[in-house]
Amino acid sequence: MADSVISEFQGTSPVDIPIIDLSNPNEDLVAHAVVKASETWGMFQVVNHGIPIELMRRLKELGKEFFELPEKEKEAVARPADSTDLEGYTTDYKKDGEGRKTWADHLFYRIWPPSRINYRFWPKNSPDYREVNEEYARGIKKLSEKIMGWLSEGLGLHRDALKEGLGGEKVEYLMKIIFYPPCPKLELLYGAPPHTDLNGITFLIADEADGLQAFQDNKWVDVKYDDSGIVVIVADQIKRMSNGRYKSGEHRATMDTVRTRLSWPVFAEPNLDHVVGPLPELVLDKAPKFKPYVYREYKFLKMNKLPID
């Protein structure tokens, strides 16, 4: 039944990630497709999502312009050396356990709620940078709450259940612009190693170069971008709140030998002091599969690869 809202942009391969057309007038079919994709993949792409294509195009132009600036100008929004927060510009270059390296430049800054925004970390290279990002933030928040509403109802709960479990109006949206330089020896380097996101739900757009891969059925699948689409990645906190009903989508970023690649994920996450665990309504007659954590503690454990459950 959900196949009727799978977009015409869907690829021919049986292992393409689902692409869901949100403009279908039958909301029940759309909701069913979102729930099914979240159960089986933990990742899908939405088209006709209500965020203007021109706005997305300009957002990407501004990000590219920032990374083309001289290093000294980029360092004007650098993450302070003594900061315990993620916000700011950084270069990430480190080895994994098998000797392969990750290499990417990052720019983090919060885009919602307004009370948590620190414009000190927003680039000043264009007069419309702030306006474009603020409009995109409003669109992503609306899309996020729509998708979390469908996922909540898919669990048999009221529409705001997952949003409230993630912190309600205190849910934070963190923009991350990632710049992947070209790499001549791909076997030695990742843009980002295999992982699941530790937040609640992620919304990602990218430039024209491929690179994002999803892990499904014991193999890596290339995510085919559509310029108008947004990739939605279900992350750890929604998996845990759903008591394992929804899948946290495992993914990685690969490099290109000659081209740079950029992506713009937005992470919806709880406030650091918020406690997240299986929603109480889902564990009335069954044991919880996960224990609740203060998000700050969960984040520390995951980022330091320490045992969680």
PDB file of C-alpha atoms in Angstrom:
ATOM      1  CA  MET A   1       0.000   0.000   0.000  1.00  0.00           C
ATOM      2  CA  ALA A   2       2.849   2.382   0.811  1.00  0.00           C
ATOM      3  CA  ASP A   3       4.298   1.818  -2.662  1.00  0.00           C
ATOM      4  CA  SER A   4       1.802   4.344  -4.040  1.00  0.00           C
ATOM      5  CA  VAL A   5       3.635   7.194  -2.336  1.00  0.00           C
ATOM      6  CA  ILE A   6       7.111   6.035  -3.287  1.00  0.00           C
ATOM      7  CA  SER A   7       8.371   8.802  -5.536  1.00  0.00           C
ATOM      8  CA  GLU A   8       8.876   8.423  -9.278  1.00  0.00           C
ATOM      9  CA  PHE A   9      12.505   9.368  -8.531  1.00  0.00           C
ATOM     10  CA  GLN A  10      12.952   5.949  -6.870  1.00  0.00           C
ATOM     11  CA  GLY A  11      15.870   4.136  -8.472  1.00  0.00           C
ATOM     12  CA  THR A  12      15.540   0.797 -10.239  1.00  0.00           C
ATOM     13  CA  SER A  13      17.758  -1.132  -7.844  1.00  0.00           C
ATOM     14  CA  PRO A  14      15.890  -3.166  -5.188  1.00  0.00           C
ATOM     15  CA  VAL A  15      18.372  -1.869  -2.592  1.00  0.00           C
ATOM     16  CA  ASP A  16      17.888   1.869  -3.139  1.00  0.00           C
ATOM     17  CA  ILE A  17      16.832   3.694   0.010  1.00  0.00           C
ATOM     18  CA  PRO A  18      13.101   4.535  -0.032  1.00  0.00           C
ATOM     19  CA  ILE A  19      12.206   7.910  -1.567  1.00  0.00           C
ATOM     20  CA  ILE A  20       8.861   9.184  -0.302  1.00  0.00           C
ATOM     21  CA  ASP A  21       6.769  11.887  -1.940  1.00  0.00           C
ATOM     22  CA  LEU A  22       5.221  13.973   0.821  1.00  0.00           C
ATOM     23  CA  SER A  23       2.871  15.754  -1.610  1.00  0.00           C
ATOM     24  CA  ASN A  24       0.588  12.735  -1.864  1.00  0.00           C
ATOM     25  CA  PRO A  25      -2.848  13.896  -0.612  1.00  0.00           C
ATOM     26  CA  ASN A  26      -3.414  10.617   1.253  1.00  0.00           C
ATOM     27  CA  GLU A  27      -1.560  11.328   4.508  1.00  0.00           C
ATOM     28  CA  ASP A  28      -2.234   7.814   5.828  1.00  0.00           C
ATOM     29  CA  LEU A  29      -0.271   6.327   2.930  1.00  0.00           C
ATOM     30  CA  VAL A  30       2.593   8.782   3.433  1.00  0.00           C
ATOM     31  CA  ALA A  31       2.701   8.037   7.165  1.00  0.00           C
ATOM     32  CA  HIS A  32       2.702   4.294   6.483  1.00  0.00           C
ATOM     33  CA  ALA A  33       5.635   4.656   4.076  1.00  0.00           C
ATOM     34  CA  VAL A  34       7.623   6.724   6.610  1.00  0.00           C
ATOM     35  CA  VAL A  35       6.975   4.181   9.377  1.00  0.00           C
ATOM     36  CA  LYS A  36       7.900   1.230   7.159  1.00  0.00           C
ATOM     37  CA  ALA A  37      11.139   2.887   5.989  1.00  0.00           C
ATOM     38  CA  SER A  38      12.066   3.724   9.598  1.00  0.00           C
ATOM     39  CA  GLU A  39      11.478   0.129  10.683  1.00  0.00           C
ATOM     40  CA  THR A  40      13.411  -1.501   7.846  1.00  0.00           C
ATOM     41  CA  TRP A  41      16.103   1.021   6.851  1.00  0.00           C
ATOM     42  CA  GLY A  42      16.266   3.749   9.454  1.00  0.00           C
ATOM     43  CA  MET A  43      16.849   6.040   6.476  1.00  0.00           C
ATOM     44  CA  PHE A  44      14.832   7.429   3.591  1.00  0.00           C
ATOM     45  CA  GLN A  45      14.670  10.440   1.295  1.00  0.00           C
ATOM     46  CA  VAL A  46      11.721  12.826   1.116  1.00  0.00           C
ATOM     47  CA  VAL A  47      10.738  14.938  -1.886  1.00  0.00           C
ATOM     48  CA  ASN A  48       8.065  17.627  -2.192  1.00  0.00           C
ATOM     49  CA  HIS A  49       8.679  18.306   1.481  1.00  0.00           C
ATOM     50  CA  GLY A  50       7.705  21.965   1.516  1.00  0.00           C
ATOM     51  CA  ILE A  51      11.184  23.523   1.810  1.00  0.00           C
ATOM     52  CA  PRO A  52      11.819  25.659  -1.301  1.00  0.00           C
ATOM     53  CA  ILE A  53      14.409  24.235  -3.683  1.00  0.00           C
ATOM     54  CA  GLU A  54      15.830  27.727  -4.248  1.00  0.00           C
ATOM     55  CA  LEU A  55      16.391  28.094  -0.490  1.00  0.00           C
ATOM     56  CA  MET A  56      18.282  24.778  -0.399  1.00  0.00           C
ATOM     57  CA  ARG A  57      20.352  25.860  -3.400  1.00  0.00           C
ATOM     58  CA  ARG A  58      21.316  29.139  -1.735  1.00  0.00           C
ATOM     59  CA  LEU A  59      22.128  27.391   1.557  1.00  0.00           C
ATOM     60  CA  LYS A  60      24.578  25.168  -0.309  1.00  0.00           C
ATOM     61  CA  GLU A  61      26.106  28.102  -2.203  1.00  0.00           C
ATOM     62  CA  LEU A  62      26.779  29.915   1.067  1.00  0.00           C
ATOM     63  CA  GLY A  63      28.421  26.852   2.605  1.00  0.00           C
ATOM     64  CA  LYS A  64      30.677  26.367  -0.405  1.00  0.00           C
ATOM     65  CA  GLU A  65      31.649  30.037  -0.318  1.00  0.00           C
ATOM     66  CA  PHE A  66      32.656  29.718   3.333  1.00  0.00           C
ATOM     67  CA  PHE A  67      34.999  26.781   2.695  1.00  0.00           C
ATOM     68  CA  GLU A  68      36.573  28.643  -0.237  1.00  0.00           C
ATOM     69  CA  LEU A  69      37.644  31.463   2.107  1.00  0.00           C
ATOM     70  CA  PRO A  70      41.285  31.795   3.179  1.00  0.00           C
ATOM     71  CA  GLU A  71      42.045  29.791   6.305  1.00  0.00           C
ATOM     72  CA  LYS A  72      42.496  32.952   8.368  1.00  0.00           C
ATOM     73  CA  GLU A  73      38.951  34.082   7.572  1.00  0.00           C
ATOM     74  CA  LYS A  74      37.488  30.650   8.406  1.00  0.00           C
ATOM     75  CA  GLU A  75      39.300  30.731  11.734  1.00  0.00           C
ATOM     76  CA  ALA A  76      37.226  33.785  12.686  1.00  0.00           C
ATOM     77  CA  VAL A  77      34.474  31.292  13.608  1.00  0.00           C
ATOM     78  CA  ALA A  78      36.812  28.569  14.893  1.00  0.00           C
ATOM     79  CA  ARG A  79      35.829  26.416  17.829  1.00  0.00           C
ATOM     80  CA  PRO A  80      37.772  27.658  20.873  1.00  0.00           C
ATOM     81  CA  ALA A  81      40.531  25.274  21.945  1.00  0.00           C
ATOM     82  CA  ASP A  82      39.141  25.036  25.473  1.00  0.00           C
ATOM     83  CA  SER A  83      35.495  24.585  24.420  1.00  0.00           C
ATOM     84  CA  THR A  84      33.521  21.545  25.557  1.00  0.00           C
ATOM     85  CA  ASP A  85      30.833  22.299  22.948  1.00  0.00           C
ATOM     86  CA  LEU A  86      30.841  21.377  19.269  1.00  0.00           C
ATOM     87  CA  GLU A  87      30.076  24.798  17.831  1.00  0.00           C
ATOM     88  CA  GLY A  88      32.639  26.382  15.539  1.00  0.00           C
ATOM     89  CA  TYR A  89      34.987  25.522  12.672  1.00  0.00           C
ATOM     90  CA  THR A  90      37.347  22.553  13.076  1.00  0.00           C
ATOM     91  CA  THR A  91      39.490  20.185  11.036  1.00  0.00           C
ATOM     92  CA  ASP A  92      39.109  16.492  11.862  1.00  0.00           C
ATOM     93  CA  TYR A  93      42.014  14.203  10.980  1.00  0.00           C
ATOM     94  CA  LYS A  94      42.449  10.997  12.956  1.00  0.00           C
ATOM     95  CA  LYS A  95      43.110   7.273  12.583  1.00  0.00           C
ATOM     96  CA  ASP A  96      40.655   4.485  13.288  1.00  0.00           C
ATOM     97  CA  GLY A  97      41.585   1.110  14.821  1.00  0.00           C
ATOM     98  CA  GLU A  98      42.585  -0.340  11.452  1.00  0.00           C
ATOM     99  CA  GLY A  99      44.997   2.426  10.517  1.00  0.00           C
ATOM    100  CA  ARG A 100      42.606   4.147   8.127  1.00  0.00           C
ATOM    101  CA  LYS A 101      42.121   7.859   8.595  1.00  0.00           C
ATOM    102  CA  THR A 102      39.162  10.191   8.675  1.00  0.00           C
ATOM    103  CA  TRP A 103      39.604  13.600   7.161  1.00  0.00           C
ATOM    104  CA  ALA A 104      37.064  16.384   6.891  1.00  0.00           C
ATOM    105  CA  ASP A 105      36.617  20.019   7.866  1.00  0.00           C
ATOM    106  CA  HIS A 106      33.514  20.830   9.924  1.00  0.00           C
ATOM    107  CA  LEU A 107      31.485  23.897  10.792  1.00  0.00           C
ATOM    108  CA  PHE A 108      28.922  23.415  13.595  1.00  0.00           C
ATOM    109  CA  TYR A 109      26.356  25.917  14.840  1.00  0.00           C
ATOM    110  CA  ARG A 110      22.899  25.748  16.406  1.00  0.00           C
ATOM    111  CA  ILE A 111      19.990  26.995  14.299  1.00  0.00           C
ATOM    112  CA  TRP A 112      17.103  26.371  16.750  1.00  0.00           C
ATOM    113  CA  PRO A 113      15.723  27.307  19.262  1.00  0.00           C
ATOM    114  CA  PRO A 114      16.537  31.033  19.087  1.00  0.00           C
ATOM    115  CA  SER A 115      17.525  31.042  22.767  1.00  0.00           C
ATOM    116  CA  ARG A 116      20.360  28.586  22.013  1.00  0.00           C
ATOM    117  CA  ILE A 117      21.780  30.308  18.930  1.00  0.00           C
ATOM    118  CA  ASN A 118      25.255  31.831  19.215  1.00  0.00           C
ATOM    119  CA  TYR A 119      25.766  33.977  16.111  1.00  0.00           C
ATOM    120  CA  ARG A 120      29.470  34.225  16.928  1.00  0.00           C
ATOM    121  CA  PHE A 121      29.862  30.899  15.064  1.00  0.00           C
ATOM    122  CA  TRP A 122      27.772  31.874  12.035  1.00  0.00           C
ATOM    123  CA  PRO A 123      29.921  32.937   9.036  1.00  0.00           C
ATOM    124  CA  LYS A 124      29.768  36.591   7.993  1.00  0.00           C
ATOM    125  CA  ASN A 125      30.951  36.037   4.411  1.00  0.00           C
ATOM    126  CA  SER A 126      27.588  36.951   2.897  1.00  0.00           C
ATOM    127  CA  PRO A 127      24.903  39.435   3.974  1.00  0.00           C
ATOM    128  CA  ASP A 128      22.113  36.860   3.532  1.00  0.00           C
ATOM    129  CA  TYR A 129      23.825  34.033   5.462  1.00  0.00           C
ATOM    130  CA  ARG A 130      21.713  34.562   8.571  1.00  0.00           C
ATOM    131  CA  GLU A 131      18.424  35.037   6.725  1.00  0.00           C
ATOM    132  CA  VAL A 132      18.882  31.882   4.628  1.00  0.00           C
ATOM    133  CA  ASN A 133      19.866  29.721   7.606  1.00  0.00           C
ATOM    134  CA  GLU A 134      17.021  31.001   9.770  1.00  0.00           C
ATOM    135  CA  GLU A 135      14.460  30.284   7.050  1.00  0.00           C
ATOM    136  CA  TYR A 136      15.934  26.805   6.521  1.00  0.00           C
ATOM    137  CA  ALA A 137      15.811  26.181  10.287  1.00  0.00           C
ATOM    138  CA  ARG A 138      12.089  26.957  10.369  1.00  0.00           C
ATOM    139  CA  GLY A 139      11.476  24.583   7.465  1.00  0.00           C
ATOM    140  CA  ILE A 140      13.527  21.750   8.967  1.00  0.00           C
ATOM    141  CA  LYS A 141      11.808  22.101  12.352  1.00  0.00           C
ATOM    142  CA  LYS A 142       8.393  21.874  10.695  1.00  0.00           C
ATOM    143  CA  LEU A 143       9.465  18.841   8.630  1.00  0.00           C
ATOM    144  CA  SER A 144      11.032  17.190  11.668  1.00  0.00           C
ATOM    145  CA  GLU A 145       7.885  17.555  13.759  1.00  0.00           C
ATOM    146  CA  LYS A 146       5.733  16.241  10.911  1.00  0.00           C
ATOM    147  CA  ILE A 147       7.888  13.101  10.547  1.00  0.00           C
ATOM    148  CA  MET A 148       8.147  12.538  14.311  1.00  0.00           C
ATOM    149  CA  GLY A 149       4.356  12.871  14.444  1.00  0.00           C
ATOM    150  CA  TRP A 150       3.878  10.079  11.904  1.00  0.00           C
ATOM    151  CA  LEU A 151       6.427   7.926  13.722  1.00  0.00           C
ATOM    152  CA  SER A 152       4.655   8.538  17.044  1.00  0.00           C
ATOM    153  CA  GLU A 153       1.311   7.482  15.585  1.00  0.00           C
ATOM    154  CA  GLY A 154       3.027   4.450  14.066  1.00  0.00           C
ATOM    155  CA  LEU A 155       3.809   3.393  17.637  1.00  0.00           C
ATOM    156  CA  GLY A 156       0.135   3.758  18.571  1.00  0.00           C
ATOM    157  CA  LEU A 157       0.857   6.955  20.536  1.00  0.00           C
ATOM    158  CA  HIS A 158      -0.331  10.559  20.285  1.00  0.00           C
ATOM    159  CA  ARG A 159       1.273  12.701  17.595  1.00  0.00           C
ATOM    160  CA  ASP A 160       3.630  14.634  19.901  1.00  0.00           C
ATOM    161  CA  ALA A 161       4.937  11.609  21.837  1.00  0.00           C
ATOM    162  CA  LEU A 162       8.414  11.432  20.253  1.00  0.00           C
ATOM    163  CA  LYS A 163       8.813  15.203  20.134  1.00  0.00           C
ATOM    164  CA  GLU A 164       8.008  15.402  23.849  1.00  0.00           C
ATOM    165  CA  GLY A 165      10.298  12.461  24.588  1.00  0.00           C
ATOM    166  CA  LEU A 166      13.105  14.341  22.845  1.00  0.00           C
ATOM    167  CA  GLY A 167      12.450  17.504  24.867  1.00  0.00           C
ATOM    168  CA  GLY A 168       9.416  19.233  23.337  1.00  0.00           C
ATOM    169  CA  GLU A 169      10.051  22.882  22.519  1.00  0.00           C
ATOM    170  CA  LYS A 170      13.566  22.569  23.942  1.00  0.00           C
ATOM    171  CA  VAL A 171      14.692  20.208  21.156  1.00  0.00           C
ATOM    172  CA  GLU A 172      17.843  21.670  19.597  1.00  0.00           C
ATOM    173  CA  TYR A 173      18.727  21.717  15.900  1.00  0.00           C
ATOM    174  CA  LEU A 174      22.439  21.690  15.121  1.00  0.00           C
ATOM    175  CA  MET A 175      23.732  22.483  11.634  1.00  0.00           C
ATOM    176  CA  LYS A 176      26.946  20.777  10.548  1.00  0.00           C
ATOM    177  CA  ILE A 177      28.571  21.665   7.234  1.00  0.00           C
ATOM    178  CA  ILE A 178      31.120  19.013   6.263  1.00  0.00           C
ATOM    179  CA  PHE A 179      33.833  19.620   3.680  1.00  0.00           C
ATOM    180  CA  TYR A 180      35.460  16.428   2.334  1.00  0.00           C
ATOM    181  CA  PRO A 181      38.634  17.116   0.313  1.00  0.00           C
ATOM    182  CA  PRO A 182      39.643  14.851  -2.605  1.00  0.00           C
ATOM    183  CA  CYS A 183      41.678  11.789  -1.680  1.00  0.00           C
ATOM    184  CA  PRO A 184      43.965   9.886  -4.111  1.00  0.00           C
ATOM    185  CA  LYS A 185      44.114   6.747  -1.912  1.00  0.00           C
ATOM    186  CA  LEU A 186      40.524   5.920  -1.043  1.00  0.00           C
ATOM    187  CA  GLU A 187      41.378   2.658   0.698  1.00  0.00           C
ATOM    188  CA  LEU A 188      43.269   4.616   3.354  1.00  0.00           C
ATOM    189  CA  LEU A 189      40.677   7.258   4.133  1.00  0.00           C
ATOM    190  CA  TYR A 190      37.072   7.767   5.183  1.00  0.00           C
ATOM    191  CA  GLY A 191      35.094  10.965   5.167  1.00  0.00           C
ATOM    192  CA  ALA A 192      33.254   9.455   8.122  1.00  0.00           C
ATOM    193  CA  PRO A 193      33.564   5.848   9.318  1.00  0.00           C
ATOM    194  CA  PRO A 194      30.548   3.539   9.718  1.00  0.00           C
ATOM    195  CA  HIS A 195      28.282   4.833  12.496  1.00  0.00           C
ATOM    196  CA  THR A 196      24.780   5.603  13.656  1.00  0.00           C
ATOM    197  CA  ASP A 197      23.937   9.145  14.709  1.00  0.00           C
ATOM    198  CA  LEU A 198      23.648   9.633  18.474  1.00  0.00           C
ATOM    199  CA  ASN A 199      20.919  12.308  18.325  1.00  0.00           C
ATOM    200  CA  GLY A 200      17.187  11.905  17.631  1.00  0.00           C
ATOM    201  CA  ILE A 201      16.772  12.386  13.880  1.00  0.00           C
ATOM    202  CA  THR A 202      18.993  13.853  11.134  1.00  0.00           C
ATOM    203  CA  PHE A 203      18.133  15.764   7.942  1.00  0.00           C
ATOM    204  CA  LEU A 204      20.825  15.827   5.260  1.00  0.00           C
ATOM    205  CA  ILE A 205      21.372  17.521   1.927  1.00  0.00           C
ATOM    206  CA  ALA A 206      24.565  17.415  -0.139  1.00  0.00           C
ATOM    207  CA  ASP A 207      26.173  18.748  -3.274  1.00  0.00           C
ATOM    208  CA  GLU A 208      26.205  16.831  -6.539  1.00  0.00           C
ATOM    209  CA  ALA A 209      29.016  14.401  -5.637  1.00  0.00           C
ATOM    210  CA  ASP A 210      28.026  10.969  -4.333  1.00  0.00           C
ATOM    211  CA  GLY A 211      29.495   9.738  -1.066  1.00  0.00           C
ATOM    212  CA  LEU A 212      26.848   8.805   1.498  1.00  0.00           C
ATOM    213  CA  GLN A 213      26.300   5.070   1.899  1.00  0.00           C
ATOM    214  CA  ALA A 214      23.715   3.159   3.945  1.00  0.00           C
ATOM    215  CA  PHE A 215      24.303  -0.296   5.439  1.00  0.00           C
ATOM    216  CA  GLN A 216      21.469  -2.670   4.588  1.00  0.00           C
ATOM    217  CA  ASP A 217      21.302  -6.469   4.289  1.00  0.00           C
ATOM    218  CA  ASN A 218      25.002  -6.771   5.150  1.00  0.00           C
ATOM    219  CA  LYS A 219      26.195  -4.539   2.327  1.00  0.00           C
ATOM    220  CA  TRP A 220      26.847  -0.849   1.672  1.00  0.00           C
ATOM    221  CA  VAL A 221      24.369   0.888  -0.608  1.00  0.00           C
ATOM    222  CA  ASP A 222      25.075   4.189  -2.381  1.00  0.00           C
ATOM    223  CA  VAL A 223      22.500   6.842  -1.519  1.00  0.00           C
ATOM    224  CA  LYS A 224      21.381   8.467  -4.772  1.00  0.00           C
ATOM    225  CA  TYR A 225      20.773  12.174  -4.271  1.00  0.00           C
ATOM    226  CA  ASP A 226      18.026  14.169  -5.851  1.00  0.00           C
ATOM    227  CA  ASP A 227      18.703  17.922  -5.743  1.00  0.00           C
ATOM    228  CA  SER A 228      15.222  18.520  -4.391  1.00  0.00           C
ATOM    229  CA  GLY A 229      15.333  15.746  -1.795  1.00  0.00           C
ATOM    230  CA  ILE A 230      16.305  15.606   1.869  1.00  0.00           C
ATOM    231  CA  VAL A 231      17.754  12.419   3.353  1.00  0.00           C
ATOM    232  CA  VAL A 232      16.182  11.569   6.716  1.00  0.00           C
ATOM    233  CA  ILE A 233      18.242   9.399   9.086  1.00  0.00           C
ATOM    234  CA  VAL A 234      16.589   7.913  12.159  1.00  0.00           C
ATOM    235  CA  ALA A 235      19.122   8.171  14.983  1.00  0.00           C
ATOM    236  CA  ASP A 236      19.805   6.528  18.339  1.00  0.00           C
ATOM    237  CA  GLN A 237      17.374   8.432  20.555  1.00  0.00           C
ATOM    238  CA  ILE A 238      14.310   7.639  18.429  1.00  0.00           C
ATOM    239  CA  LYS A 239      15.413   4.010  18.268  1.00  0.00           C
ATOM    240  CA  ARG A 240      15.671   3.971  22.068  1.00  0.00           C
ATOM    241  CA  MET A 241      12.434   5.878  22.671  1.00  0.00           C
ATOM    242  CA  SER A 242      10.603   3.436  20.363  1.00  0.00           C
ATOM    243  CA  ASN A 243      12.103   0.533  22.378  1.00  0.00           C
ATOM    244  CA  GLY A 244      13.797  -0.756  19.245  1.00  0.00           C
ATOM    245  CA  ARG A 245      10.794  -0.578  16.916  1.00  0.00           C
ATOM    246  CA  TYR A 246      12.555   1.951  14.699  1.00  0.00           C
ATOM    247  CA  LYS A 247      16.037   1.359  13.332  1.00  0.00           C
ATOM    248  CA  SER A 248      18.961   3.728  13.814  1.00  0.00           C
ATOM    249  CA  GLY A 249      20.303   3.948  10.278  1.00  0.00           C
ATOM    250  CA  GLU A 250      23.951   2.938   9.939  1.00  0.00           C
ATOM    251  CA  HIS A 251      25.839   4.964   7.350  1.00  0.00           C
ATOM    252  CA  ARG A 252      29.270   6.185   6.307  1.00  0.00           C
ATOM    253  CA  ALA A 253      30.780   8.850   4.058  1.00  0.00           C
ATOM    254  CA  THR A 254      33.302   7.950   1.370  1.00  0.00           C
ATOM    255  CA  MET A 255      35.763  10.211  -0.413  1.00  0.00           C
ATOM    256  CA  ASP A 256      36.314  11.065  -4.082  1.00  0.00           C
ATOM    257  CA  THR A 257      39.710  10.912  -5.765  1.00  0.00           C
ATOM    258  CA  VAL A 258      39.487  14.286  -7.513  1.00  0.00           C
ATOM    259  CA  ARG A 259      36.414  16.181  -6.325  1.00  0.00           C
ATOM    260  CA  THR A 260      35.591  17.891  -3.071  1.00  0.00           C
ATOM    261  CA  ARG A 261      32.263  17.005  -1.504  1.00  0.00           C
ATOM    262  CA  LEU A 262      30.102  18.905   0.957  1.00  0.00           C
ATOM    263  CA  SER A 263      27.084  17.898   3.001  1.00  0.00           C
ATOM    264  CA  TRP A 264      24.721  19.778   5.305  1.00  0.00           C
ATOM    265  CA  PRO A 265      23.238  17.513   8.007  1.00  0.00           C
ATOM    266  CA  VAL A 266      20.991  19.046  10.659  1.00  0.00           C
ATOM    267  CA  PHE A 267      20.800  17.064  13.899  1.00  0.00           C
ATOM    268  CA  ALA A 268      17.666  17.269  16.061  1.00  0.00           C
ATOM    269  CA  GLU A 269      18.745  16.409  19.584  1.00  0.00           C
ATOM    270  CA  PRO A 270      17.726  16.785  23.234  1.00  0.00           C
ATOM    271  CA  ASN A 271      19.144  19.366  25.570  1.00  0.00           C
ATOM    272  CA  LEU A 272      22.189  17.875  27.308  1.00  0.00           C
ATOM    273  CA  ASP A 273      20.347  17.648  30.649  1.00  0.00           C
ATOM    274  CA  HIS A 274      17.281  15.901  29.223  1.00  0.00           C
ATOM    275  CA  VAL A 275      16.689  12.242  30.128  1.00  0.00           C
ATOM    276  CA  VAL A 276      15.842   9.991  27.168  1.00  0.00           C
ATOM    277  CA  GLY A 277      14.735   6.367  27.318  1.00  0.00           C
ATOM    278  CA  PRO A 278      11.974   4.041  26.080  1.00  0.00           C
ATOM    279  CA  LEU A 279       8.641   5.855  26.180  1.00  0.00           C
ATOM    280  CA  PRO A 280       6.685   4.622  29.245  1.00  0.00           C
ATOM    281  CA  GLU A 281       3.594   3.723  27.193  1.00  0.00           C
ATOM    282  CA  LEU A 282       5.658   1.211  25.186  1.00  0.00           C
ATOM    283  CA  VAL A 283       6.979  -0.746  28.174  1.00  0.00           C
ATOM    284  CA  LEU A 284       3.799  -1.228  30.230  1.00  0.00           C
ATOM    285  CA  ASP A 285       3.631  -4.938  29.425  1.00  0.00           C
ATOM    286  CA  LYS A 286       7.125  -5.635  28.096  1.00  0.00           C
ATOM    287  CA  ALA A 287      10.658  -5.140  29.364  1.00  0.00           C
ATOM    288  CA  PRO A 288      12.538  -2.046  28.121  1.00  0.00           C
ATOM    289  CA  LYS A 289      15.371  -2.940  25.753  1.00  0.00           C
ATOM    290  CA  PHE A 290      17.350   0.172  26.707  1.00  0.00           C
ATOM    291  CA  LYS A 291      17.948   2.059  29.910  1.00  0.00           C
ATOM    292  CA  PRO A 292      17.304   5.797  30.170  1.00  0.00           C
ATOM    293  CA  TYR A 293      20.238   8.190  30.061  1.00  0.00           C
ATOM    294  CA  VAL A 294      20.808  11.859  30.623  1.00  0.00           C
ATOM    295  CA  TYR A 295      21.702  12.881  27.071  1.00  0.00           C
ATOM    296  CA  ARG A 296      24.988  14.412  28.194  1.00  0.00           C
ATOM    297  CA  GLU A 297      26.084  11.036  29.584  1.00  0.00           C
ATOM    298  CA  TYR A 298      24.877   9.104  26.549  1.00  0.00           C
ATOM    299  CA  LYS A 299      26.774  11.461  24.258  1.00  0.00           C
ATOM    300  CA  PHE A 300      29.972  11.066  26.291  1.00  0.00           C
ATOM    301  CA  LEU A 301      29.750   7.263  26.254  1.00  0.00           C
ATOM    302  CA  LYS A 302      29.029   7.042  22.533  1.00  0.00           C
ATOM    303  CA  MET A 303      31.671   9.547  21.450  1.00  0.00           C
ATOM    304  CA  ASN A 304      34.275   7.760  23.573  1.00  0.00           C
ATOM    305  CA  LYS A 305      33.147   4.301  22.364  1.00  0.00           C
ATOM    306  CA  LEU A 306      32.287   3.137  25.891  1.00  0.00           C
ATOM    307  CA  PRO A 307      29.636   0.518  26.779  1.00  0.00           C
ATOM    308  CA  ILE A 308      26.091   1.910  26.854  1.00  0.00           C
ATOM    309  CA  ASP A 309      23.576  -0.886  27.583  1.00  0.00           C
TER     310      ASP A 309
END
